[in-house]
PDB file of C-alpha atoms in Angstrom:
ATOM      1  CA  UNK B   1      -0.689  12.543  14.144  1.00 71.00           C
ATOM      2  CA  UNK B   2      -3.461  13.863  11.897  1.00 82.00           C
ATOM      3  CA  UNK B   3      -2.136  17.085  10.391  1.00 93.00           C
ATOM      4  CA  UNK B   4      -5.251  17.695   8.304  1.00 96.00           C
ATOM      5  CA  UNK B   5      -8.642  17.315   9.930  1.00 96.00           C
ATOM      6  CA  UNK B   6     -12.154  17.244   8.612  1.00 97.00           C
ATOM      7  CA  UNK B   7     -14.309  17.158  11.689  1.00 93.00           C
ATOM      8  CA  UNK B   8     -17.655  16.677   9.965  1.00 95.00           C
ATOM      9  CA  UNK B   9     -17.996  13.132   8.634  1.00 95.00           C
ATOM     10  CA  UNK B  10     -21.176  13.983   6.782  1.00 97.00           C
ATOM     11  CA  UNK B  11     -23.259  16.889   5.498  1.00 97.00           C
ATOM     12  CA  UNK B  12     -26.713  16.993   3.923  1.00 98.00           C
ATOM     13  CA  UNK B  13     -27.867  19.944   1.854  1.00 98.00           C
ATOM     14  CA  UNK B  14     -30.933  20.690  -0.242  1.00 98.00           C
ATOM     15  CA  UNK B  15     -30.429  21.003  -3.981  1.00 98.00           C
ATOM     16  CA  UNK B  16     -29.806  24.619  -4.967  1.00 97.00           C
ATOM     17  CA  UNK B  17     -28.499  25.641  -1.550  1.00 98.00           C
ATOM     18  CA  UNK B  18     -24.916  26.252  -0.522  1.00 98.00           C
ATOM     19  CA  UNK B  19     -22.686  23.427   0.705  1.00 98.00           C
ATOM     20  CA  UNK B  20     -19.833  24.412   3.000  1.00 98.00           C
ATOM     21  CA  UNK B  21     -17.167  21.836   3.769  1.00 98.00           C
ATOM     22  CA  UNK B  22     -14.548  22.642   6.367  1.00 98.00           C
ATOM     23  CA  UNK B  23     -10.968  21.600   6.946  1.00 97.00           C
ATOM     24  CA  UNK B  24      -8.437  22.452   9.660  1.00 97.00           C
ATOM     25  CA  UNK B  25      -4.704  21.865   9.637  1.00 97.00           C
ATOM     26  CA  UNK B  26      -1.923  22.015  12.181  1.00 96.00           C
ATOM     27  CA  UNK B  27       1.269  22.344  10.120  1.00 93.00           C
ATOM     28  CA  UNK B  28       2.054  25.994   9.403  1.00 93.00           C
ATOM     29  CA  UNK B  29       4.547  24.882   6.729  1.00 93.00           C
ATOM     30  CA  UNK B  30       1.782  23.728   4.395  1.00 94.00           C
ATOM     31  CA  UNK B  31       1.959  25.940   1.313  1.00 92.00           C
ATOM     32  CA  UNK B  32      -0.612  24.432  -1.020  1.00 94.00           C
ATOM     33  CA  UNK B  33      -4.072  23.058  -0.417  1.00 96.00           C
ATOM     34  CA  UNK B  34      -6.354  20.975  -2.610  1.00 96.00           C
ATOM     35  CA  UNK B  35      -9.846  19.587  -2.549  1.00 98.00           C
ATOM     36  CA  UNK B  36     -10.636  16.221  -4.097  1.00 97.00           C
ATOM     37  CA  UNK B  37     -13.972  14.550  -4.692  1.00 97.00           C
ATOM     38  CA  UNK B  38     -14.309  10.788  -4.505  1.00 94.00           C
ATOM     39  CA  UNK B  39     -17.017   8.425  -5.669  1.00 91.00           C
ATOM     40  CA  UNK B  40     -17.120   4.836  -4.386  1.00 86.00           C
ATOM     41  CA  UNK B  41     -14.660   2.485  -6.080  1.00 81.00           C
ATOM     42  CA  UNK B  42     -12.938   5.361  -7.888  1.00 87.00           C
ATOM     43  CA  UNK B  43      -9.819   7.374  -7.226  1.00 91.00           C
ATOM     44  CA  UNK B  44      -9.997  10.951  -5.941  1.00 94.00           C
ATOM     45  CA  UNK B  45     -10.787  13.549  -8.616  1.00 95.00           C
ATOM     46  CA  UNK B  46      -9.147  16.955  -8.328  1.00 95.00           C
ATOM     47  CA  UNK B  47     -11.601  19.809  -7.808  1.00 97.00           C
ATOM     48  CA  UNK B  48      -9.886  23.026  -6.852  1.00 97.00           C
ATOM     49  CA  UNK B  49      -6.739  24.239  -5.120  1.00 96.00           C
ATOM     50  CA  UNK B  50      -5.280  27.290  -3.441  1.00 96.00           C
ATOM     51  CA  UNK B  51      -1.790  28.512  -2.726  1.00 95.00           C
ATOM     52  CA  UNK B  52      -0.952  29.760   0.745  1.00 94.00           C
ATOM     53  CA  UNK B  53      -0.269  33.220  -0.697  1.00 95.00           C
ATOM     54  CA  UNK B  54      -3.953  33.602  -1.581  1.00 96.00           C
ATOM     55  CA  UNK B  55      -7.079  33.649   0.528  1.00 96.00           C
ATOM     56  CA  UNK B  56      -9.654  32.760  -2.115  1.00 97.00           C
ATOM     57  CA  UNK B  57      -9.843  30.820  -5.349  1.00 98.00           C
ATOM     58  CA  UNK B  58     -12.956  30.383  -7.447  1.00 97.00           C
ATOM     59  CA  UNK B  59     -13.807  27.979 -10.253  1.00 97.00           C
ATOM     60  CA  UNK B  60     -17.391  27.986 -11.411  1.00 97.00           C
ATOM     61  CA  UNK B  61     -19.623  26.746  -8.607  1.00 98.00           C
ATOM     62  CA  UNK B  62     -16.658  25.948  -6.389  1.00 98.00           C
ATOM     63  CA  UNK B  63     -14.824  28.441  -4.181  1.00 98.00           C
ATOM     64  CA  UNK B  64     -12.093  27.663  -1.690  1.00 98.00           C
ATOM     65  CA  UNK B  65     -11.295  30.053   1.155  1.00 98.00           C
ATOM     66  CA  UNK B  66      -8.086  29.949   3.156  1.00 98.00           C
ATOM     67  CA  UNK B  67      -7.645  31.543   6.592  1.00 97.00           C
ATOM     68  CA  UNK B  68      -3.984  31.049   7.461  1.00 96.00           C
ATOM     69  CA  UNK B  69      -4.168  32.647  10.885  1.00 95.00           C
ATOM     70  CA  UNK B  70      -6.864  30.166  11.873  1.00 97.00           C
ATOM     71  CA  UNK B  71      -5.268  27.320   9.891  1.00 97.00           C
ATOM     72  CA  UNK B  72      -8.633  26.720   8.306  1.00 97.00           C
ATOM     73  CA  UNK B  73      -9.935  26.291   4.798  1.00 97.00           C
ATOM     74  CA  UNK B  74     -13.381  25.744   3.429  1.00 98.00           C
ATOM     75  CA  UNK B  75     -14.965  24.678   0.166  1.00 98.00           C
ATOM     76  CA  UNK B  76     -18.181  26.347  -0.907  1.00 98.00           C
ATOM     77  CA  UNK B  77     -20.388  24.791  -3.563  1.00 98.00           C
ATOM     78  CA  UNK B  78     -23.125  27.051  -4.918  1.00 98.00           C
ATOM     79  CA  UNK B  79     -25.648  25.982  -6.038  1.00 98.00           C
ATOM     80  CA  UNK B  80     -25.394  22.389  -4.849  1.00 98.00           C
ATOM     81  CA  UNK B  81     -26.533  19.711  -7.284  1.00 97.00           C
ATOM     82  CA  UNK B  82     -27.398  16.034  -6.709  1.00 96.00           C
ATOM     83  CA  UNK B  83     -24.349  15.060  -8.777  1.00 95.00           C
ATOM     84  CA  UNK B  84     -22.165  16.716  -6.153  1.00 97.00           C
ATOM     85  CA  UNK B  85     -23.012  13.932  -3.721  1.00 97.00           C
ATOM     86  CA  UNK B  86     -19.672  12.265  -2.944  1.00 97.00           C
ATOM     87  CA  UNK B  87     -16.931  12.182  -0.329  1.00 97.00           C
ATOM     88  CA  UNK B  88     -14.794  15.323  -0.305  1.00 98.00           C
ATOM     89  CA  UNK B  89     -11.200  15.240   0.877  1.00 97.00           C
ATOM     90  CA  UNK B  90      -9.103  18.185   1.872  1.00 97.00           C
ATOM     91  CA  UNK B  91      -5.353  17.784   1.256  1.00 96.00           C
ATOM     92  CA  UNK B  92      -2.282  19.866   2.043  1.00 96.00           C
ATOM     93  CA  UNK B  93       1.323  19.857   0.898  1.00 92.00           C
ATOM     94  CA  UNK B  94       4.722  21.110   1.985  1.00 86.00           C
ATOM     95  CA  UNK B  95       6.907  22.053  -0.953  1.00 77.00           C
ATOM     96  CA  UNK B  96       6.920  19.610  -3.833  1.00 70.00           C
ATOM     97  CA  UNK B  97       6.197  16.587  -1.735  1.00 77.00           C
ATOM     98  CA  UNK B  98       3.416  14.228  -0.833  1.00 86.00           C
ATOM     99  CA  UNK B  99      -0.081  15.217   0.186  1.00 91.00           C
ATOM    100  CA  UNK B 100      -1.559  14.926   3.647  1.00 94.00           C
ATOM    101  CA  UNK B 101      -5.258  14.140   3.530  1.00 96.00           C
ATOM    102  CA  UNK B 102      -8.133  14.630   5.919  1.00 96.00           C
ATOM    103  CA  UNK B 103     -10.560  11.817   6.645  1.00 95.00           C
ATOM    104  CA  UNK B 104     -13.218  13.161   4.297  1.00 96.00           C
ATOM    105  CA  UNK B 105     -16.730  14.560   4.491  1.00 97.00           C
ATOM    106  CA  UNK B 106     -19.601  12.746   2.824  1.00 97.00           C
ATOM    107  CA  UNK B 107     -21.843  15.294   1.096  1.00 98.00           C
ATOM    108  CA  UNK B 108     -25.395  14.340   0.241  1.00 98.00           C
ATOM    109  CA  UNK B 109     -27.374  16.763  -1.902  1.00 98.00           C
ATOM    110  CA  UNK B 110     -31.076  16.114  -1.552  1.00 97.00           C
ATOM    111  CA  UNK B 111     -33.177  16.732  -4.674  1.00 95.00           C
TER     112      UNK B 111
ATOM    113  CA  UNK N   1      -4.703  12.230 -22.306  1.00 54.00           C
ATOM    114  CA  UNK N   2      -6.082   9.014 -20.881  1.00 79.00           C
ATOM    115  CA  UNK N   3      -5.411   9.744 -17.223  1.00 93.00           C
ATOM    116  CA  UNK N   4      -3.640   7.599 -14.662  1.00 96.00           C
ATOM    117  CA  UNK N   5      -4.385   3.910 -15.046  1.00 96.00           C
ATOM    118  CA  UNK N   6      -3.928   1.129 -12.518  1.00 97.00           C
ATOM    119  CA  UNK N   7      -4.038  -2.623 -12.867  1.00 97.00           C
ATOM    120  CA  UNK N   8      -5.540  -4.758 -11.626  1.00 97.00           C
ATOM    121  CA  UNK N   9      -8.558  -2.924 -10.264  1.00 96.00           C
ATOM    122  CA  UNK N  10      -9.244  -5.666  -7.746  1.00 97.00           C
ATOM    123  CA  UNK N  11      -7.022  -8.318  -6.225  1.00 97.00           C
ATOM    124  CA  UNK N  12      -8.008 -11.030  -3.779  1.00 98.00           C
ATOM    125  CA  UNK N  13      -5.183 -13.054  -2.327  1.00 98.00           C
ATOM    126  CA  UNK N  14      -4.463 -15.370   0.543  1.00 97.00           C
ATOM    127  CA  UNK N  15      -2.340 -14.334   3.459  1.00 97.00           C
ATOM    128  CA  UNK N  16       1.326 -14.973   2.803  1.00 97.00           C
ATOM    129  CA  UNK N  17       1.140 -14.586  -0.963  1.00 98.00           C
ATOM    130  CA  UNK N  18       2.963 -11.897  -2.926  1.00 98.00           C
ATOM    131  CA  UNK N  19       1.079  -9.359  -5.031  1.00 98.00           C
ATOM    132  CA  UNK N  20       2.189  -6.762  -7.563  1.00 98.00           C
ATOM    133  CA  UNK N  21       0.280  -3.723  -8.764  1.00 97.00           C
ATOM    134  CA  UNK N  22       1.009  -1.559 -11.754  1.00 98.00           C
ATOM    135  CA  UNK N  23       0.494   2.159 -12.305  1.00 98.00           C
ATOM    136  CA  UNK N  24       0.754   3.987 -15.638  1.00 97.00           C
ATOM    137  CA  UNK N  25       0.941   7.736 -15.068  1.00 97.00           C
ATOM    138  CA  UNK N  26      -0.238  10.472 -17.367  1.00 95.00           C
ATOM    139  CA  UNK N  27       2.214  10.863 -20.222  1.00 92.00           C
ATOM    140  CA  UNK N  28       5.148  13.157 -19.419  1.00 90.00           C
ATOM    141  CA  UNK N  29       4.323  13.360 -15.726  1.00 94.00           C
ATOM    142  CA  UNK N  30       7.688  12.976 -14.089  1.00 94.00           C
ATOM    143  CA  UNK N  31       6.487  12.539 -10.517  1.00 95.00           C
ATOM    144  CA  UNK N  32       4.602   9.438  -9.420  1.00 96.00           C
ATOM    145  CA  UNK N  33       3.127   8.786  -5.980  1.00 96.00           C
ATOM    146  CA  UNK N  34       1.707   5.758  -4.197  1.00 97.00           C
ATOM    147  CA  UNK N  35      -0.897   6.098  -1.455  1.00 96.00           C
ATOM    148  CA  UNK N  36      -2.933   3.648   0.587  1.00 96.00           C
ATOM    149  CA  UNK N  37      -6.499   4.245   1.739  1.00 94.00           C
ATOM    150  CA  UNK N  38      -8.354   2.205   4.323  1.00 93.00           C
ATOM    151  CA  UNK N  39     -12.031   2.432   5.173  1.00 89.00           C
ATOM    152  CA  UNK N  40     -13.026   5.711   6.755  1.00 88.00           C
ATOM    153  CA  UNK N  41      -9.626   7.292   6.244  1.00 92.00           C
ATOM    154  CA  UNK N  42      -8.085   9.601   3.709  1.00 93.00           C
ATOM    155  CA  UNK N  43      -5.270   8.408   1.457  1.00 94.00           C
ATOM    156  CA  UNK N  44      -1.929   7.986   3.249  1.00 94.00           C
ATOM    157  CA  UNK N  45       1.357   8.557   1.481  1.00 94.00           C
ATOM    158  CA  UNK N  46       3.591   5.541   0.842  1.00 95.00           C
ATOM    159  CA  UNK N  47       6.328   6.620  -1.552  1.00 95.00           C
ATOM    160  CA  UNK N  48       7.125   8.796  -4.526  1.00 93.00           C
ATOM    161  CA  UNK N  49       9.366   8.897  -7.573  1.00 95.00           C
ATOM    162  CA  UNK N  50      10.813  11.676  -9.610  1.00 94.00           C
ATOM    163  CA  UNK N  51      11.532  10.033 -12.939  1.00 94.00           C
ATOM    164  CA  UNK N  52      13.137   6.708 -11.983  1.00 94.00           C
ATOM    165  CA  UNK N  53      14.485   7.863  -8.621  1.00 94.00           C
ATOM    166  CA  UNK N  54      12.596   6.920  -5.484  1.00 93.00           C
ATOM    167  CA  UNK N  55      12.952  10.089  -3.418  1.00 92.00           C
ATOM    168  CA  UNK N  56      10.862   9.477  -0.338  1.00 90.00           C
ATOM    169  CA  UNK N  57       9.383   6.548   1.553  1.00 91.00           C
ATOM    170  CA  UNK N  58       6.877   6.692   4.371  1.00 90.00           C
ATOM    171  CA  UNK N  59       7.388   4.746   7.571  1.00 88.00           C
ATOM    172  CA  UNK N  60       4.184   2.963   6.517  1.00 84.00           C
ATOM    173  CA  UNK N  61       6.233   1.268   3.812  1.00 87.00           C
ATOM    174  CA  UNK N  62       7.537  -1.754   5.683  1.00 89.00           C
ATOM    175  CA  UNK N  63      10.296  -3.923   4.267  1.00 93.00           C
ATOM    176  CA  UNK N  64       7.633  -6.204   2.789  1.00 96.00           C
ATOM    177  CA  UNK N  65       6.762  -3.401   0.376  1.00 96.00           C
ATOM    178  CA  UNK N  66       8.886  -2.432  -2.590  1.00 96.00           C
ATOM    179  CA  UNK N  67       8.216   0.005  -5.396  1.00 97.00           C
ATOM    180  CA  UNK N  68      10.027   0.530  -8.655  1.00 96.00           C
ATOM    181  CA  UNK N  69       9.868   2.832 -11.621  1.00 96.00           C
ATOM    182  CA  UNK N  70      12.641   1.432 -13.777  1.00 91.00           C
ATOM    183  CA  UNK N  71      12.403   3.647 -16.838  1.00 87.00           C
ATOM    184  CA  UNK N  72      10.694   6.630 -15.331  1.00 86.00           C
ATOM    185  CA  UNK N  73       7.358   5.705 -16.877  1.00 91.00           C
ATOM    186  CA  UNK N  74       5.149   3.054 -15.270  1.00 96.00           C
ATOM    187  CA  UNK N  75       5.637   1.942 -11.678  1.00 98.00           C
ATOM    188  CA  UNK N  76       5.046  -1.275  -9.768  1.00 98.00           C
ATOM    189  CA  UNK N  77       4.272  -1.784  -6.111  1.00 98.00           C
ATOM    190  CA  UNK N  78       4.945  -5.236  -4.703  1.00 97.00           C
ATOM    191  CA  UNK N  79       3.822  -6.541  -1.348  1.00 97.00           C
ATOM    192  CA  UNK N  80       5.507  -9.697  -0.144  1.00 97.00           C
ATOM    193  CA  UNK N  81       4.032 -12.121   2.385  1.00 97.00           C
ATOM    194  CA  UNK N  82       0.728 -10.255   2.491  1.00 97.00           C
ATOM    195  CA  UNK N  83      -1.070  -9.826   5.792  1.00 96.00           C
ATOM    196  CA  UNK N  84      -4.740  -9.128   6.451  1.00 96.00           C
ATOM    197  CA  UNK N  85      -3.785  -5.619   7.547  1.00 95.00           C
ATOM    198  CA  UNK N  86      -2.581  -4.928   4.013  1.00 96.00           C
ATOM    199  CA  UNK N  87      -6.183  -4.968   2.783  1.00 97.00           C
ATOM    200  CA  UNK N  88      -6.812  -1.487   1.427  1.00 96.00           C
ATOM    201  CA  UNK N  89      -7.205   0.595  -1.714  1.00 96.00           C
ATOM    202  CA  UNK N  90      -3.812   1.344  -3.252  1.00 97.00           C
ATOM    203  CA  UNK N  91      -3.835   4.612  -5.174  1.00 97.00           C
ATOM    204  CA  UNK N  92      -1.349   5.977  -7.644  1.00 97.00           C
ATOM    205  CA  UNK N  93      -1.053   9.628  -8.606  1.00 96.00           C
ATOM    206  CA  UNK N  94       1.127  11.560 -11.005  1.00 95.00           C
ATOM    207  CA  UNK N  95       2.156  15.164 -11.405  1.00 94.00           C
ATOM    208  CA  UNK N  96       3.616  17.119 -14.294  1.00 93.00           C
ATOM    209  CA  UNK N  97       6.829  19.140 -13.951  1.00 91.00           C
ATOM    210  CA  UNK N  98       6.438  22.640 -12.497  1.00 89.00           C
ATOM    211  CA  UNK N  99       2.795  22.074 -11.579  1.00 88.00           C
ATOM    212  CA  UNK N 100       1.076  21.586  -8.261  1.00 87.00           C
ATOM    213  CA  UNK N 101      -1.732  19.116  -8.789  1.00 91.00           C
ATOM    214  CA  UNK N 102      -1.559  15.361  -8.365  1.00 93.00           C
ATOM    215  CA  UNK N 103      -3.968  13.361 -10.505  1.00 95.00           C
ATOM    216  CA  UNK N 104      -5.111  10.030  -9.175  1.00 96.00           C
ATOM    217  CA  UNK N 105      -5.843   6.732 -10.816  1.00 96.00           C
ATOM    218  CA  UNK N 106      -8.870   4.575  -9.988  1.00 96.00           C
ATOM    219  CA  UNK N 107      -6.943   2.492  -7.472  1.00 96.00           C
ATOM    220  CA  UNK N 108      -6.367  -1.207  -6.870  1.00 97.00           C
ATOM    221  CA  UNK N 109      -8.470  -2.727  -4.134  1.00 96.00           C
ATOM    222  CA  UNK N 110      -6.575  -5.460  -2.317  1.00 97.00           C
ATOM    223  CA  UNK N 111      -8.338  -8.002  -0.142  1.00 97.00           C
ATOM    224  CA  UNK N 112      -6.170 -10.374   1.863  1.00 98.00           C
ATOM    225  CA  UNK N 113      -8.034 -13.430   3.147  1.00 96.00           C
TER     226      UNK N 113
END
């Protein structure tokens, strides 16, 4: 039972353009959402998060949007850079407990 | 702050052998989590500790798996009688009190032959 879904396995974007990564969830009890970036042979690196009481959080080039009614969140990267090429995981949490992860989206930023 | 560390980074073993992994969390992080990641999937929760207490275990954690955090600092994850299906990346994460973000280590990649 996949409670967090990332339906796009891959995304290619030109350098300088916007990257939009999407995530859907099914559990309405999720109260905190995170995005992680992962390079091969490394652990996930925290990028940005958002509480369920907000609908937007911004940190430099990264913005996360949360639409609770649609159970959907997205990560926007503007402008995209070649160093952003990695696998991006969406994760969600209920209370103080473990994270539920999506299956990831591989972002390739083309120079 | 040196981040979460895990040892070994790679482990190759034969089916039926026991293996043990170690995780050192970020200093003063009281919560410690173990996850497993297989190819093409996101990390899946195995178990977590608050200080030395193991508070939750996933149904993925069969009785061949055991985790400890004896002094509330580092943690070990042992797999007994390994099977080929145990081949995966084992990730450890830690979280500070009254914060929301889990920080991950580099993982231990286990290959069972």
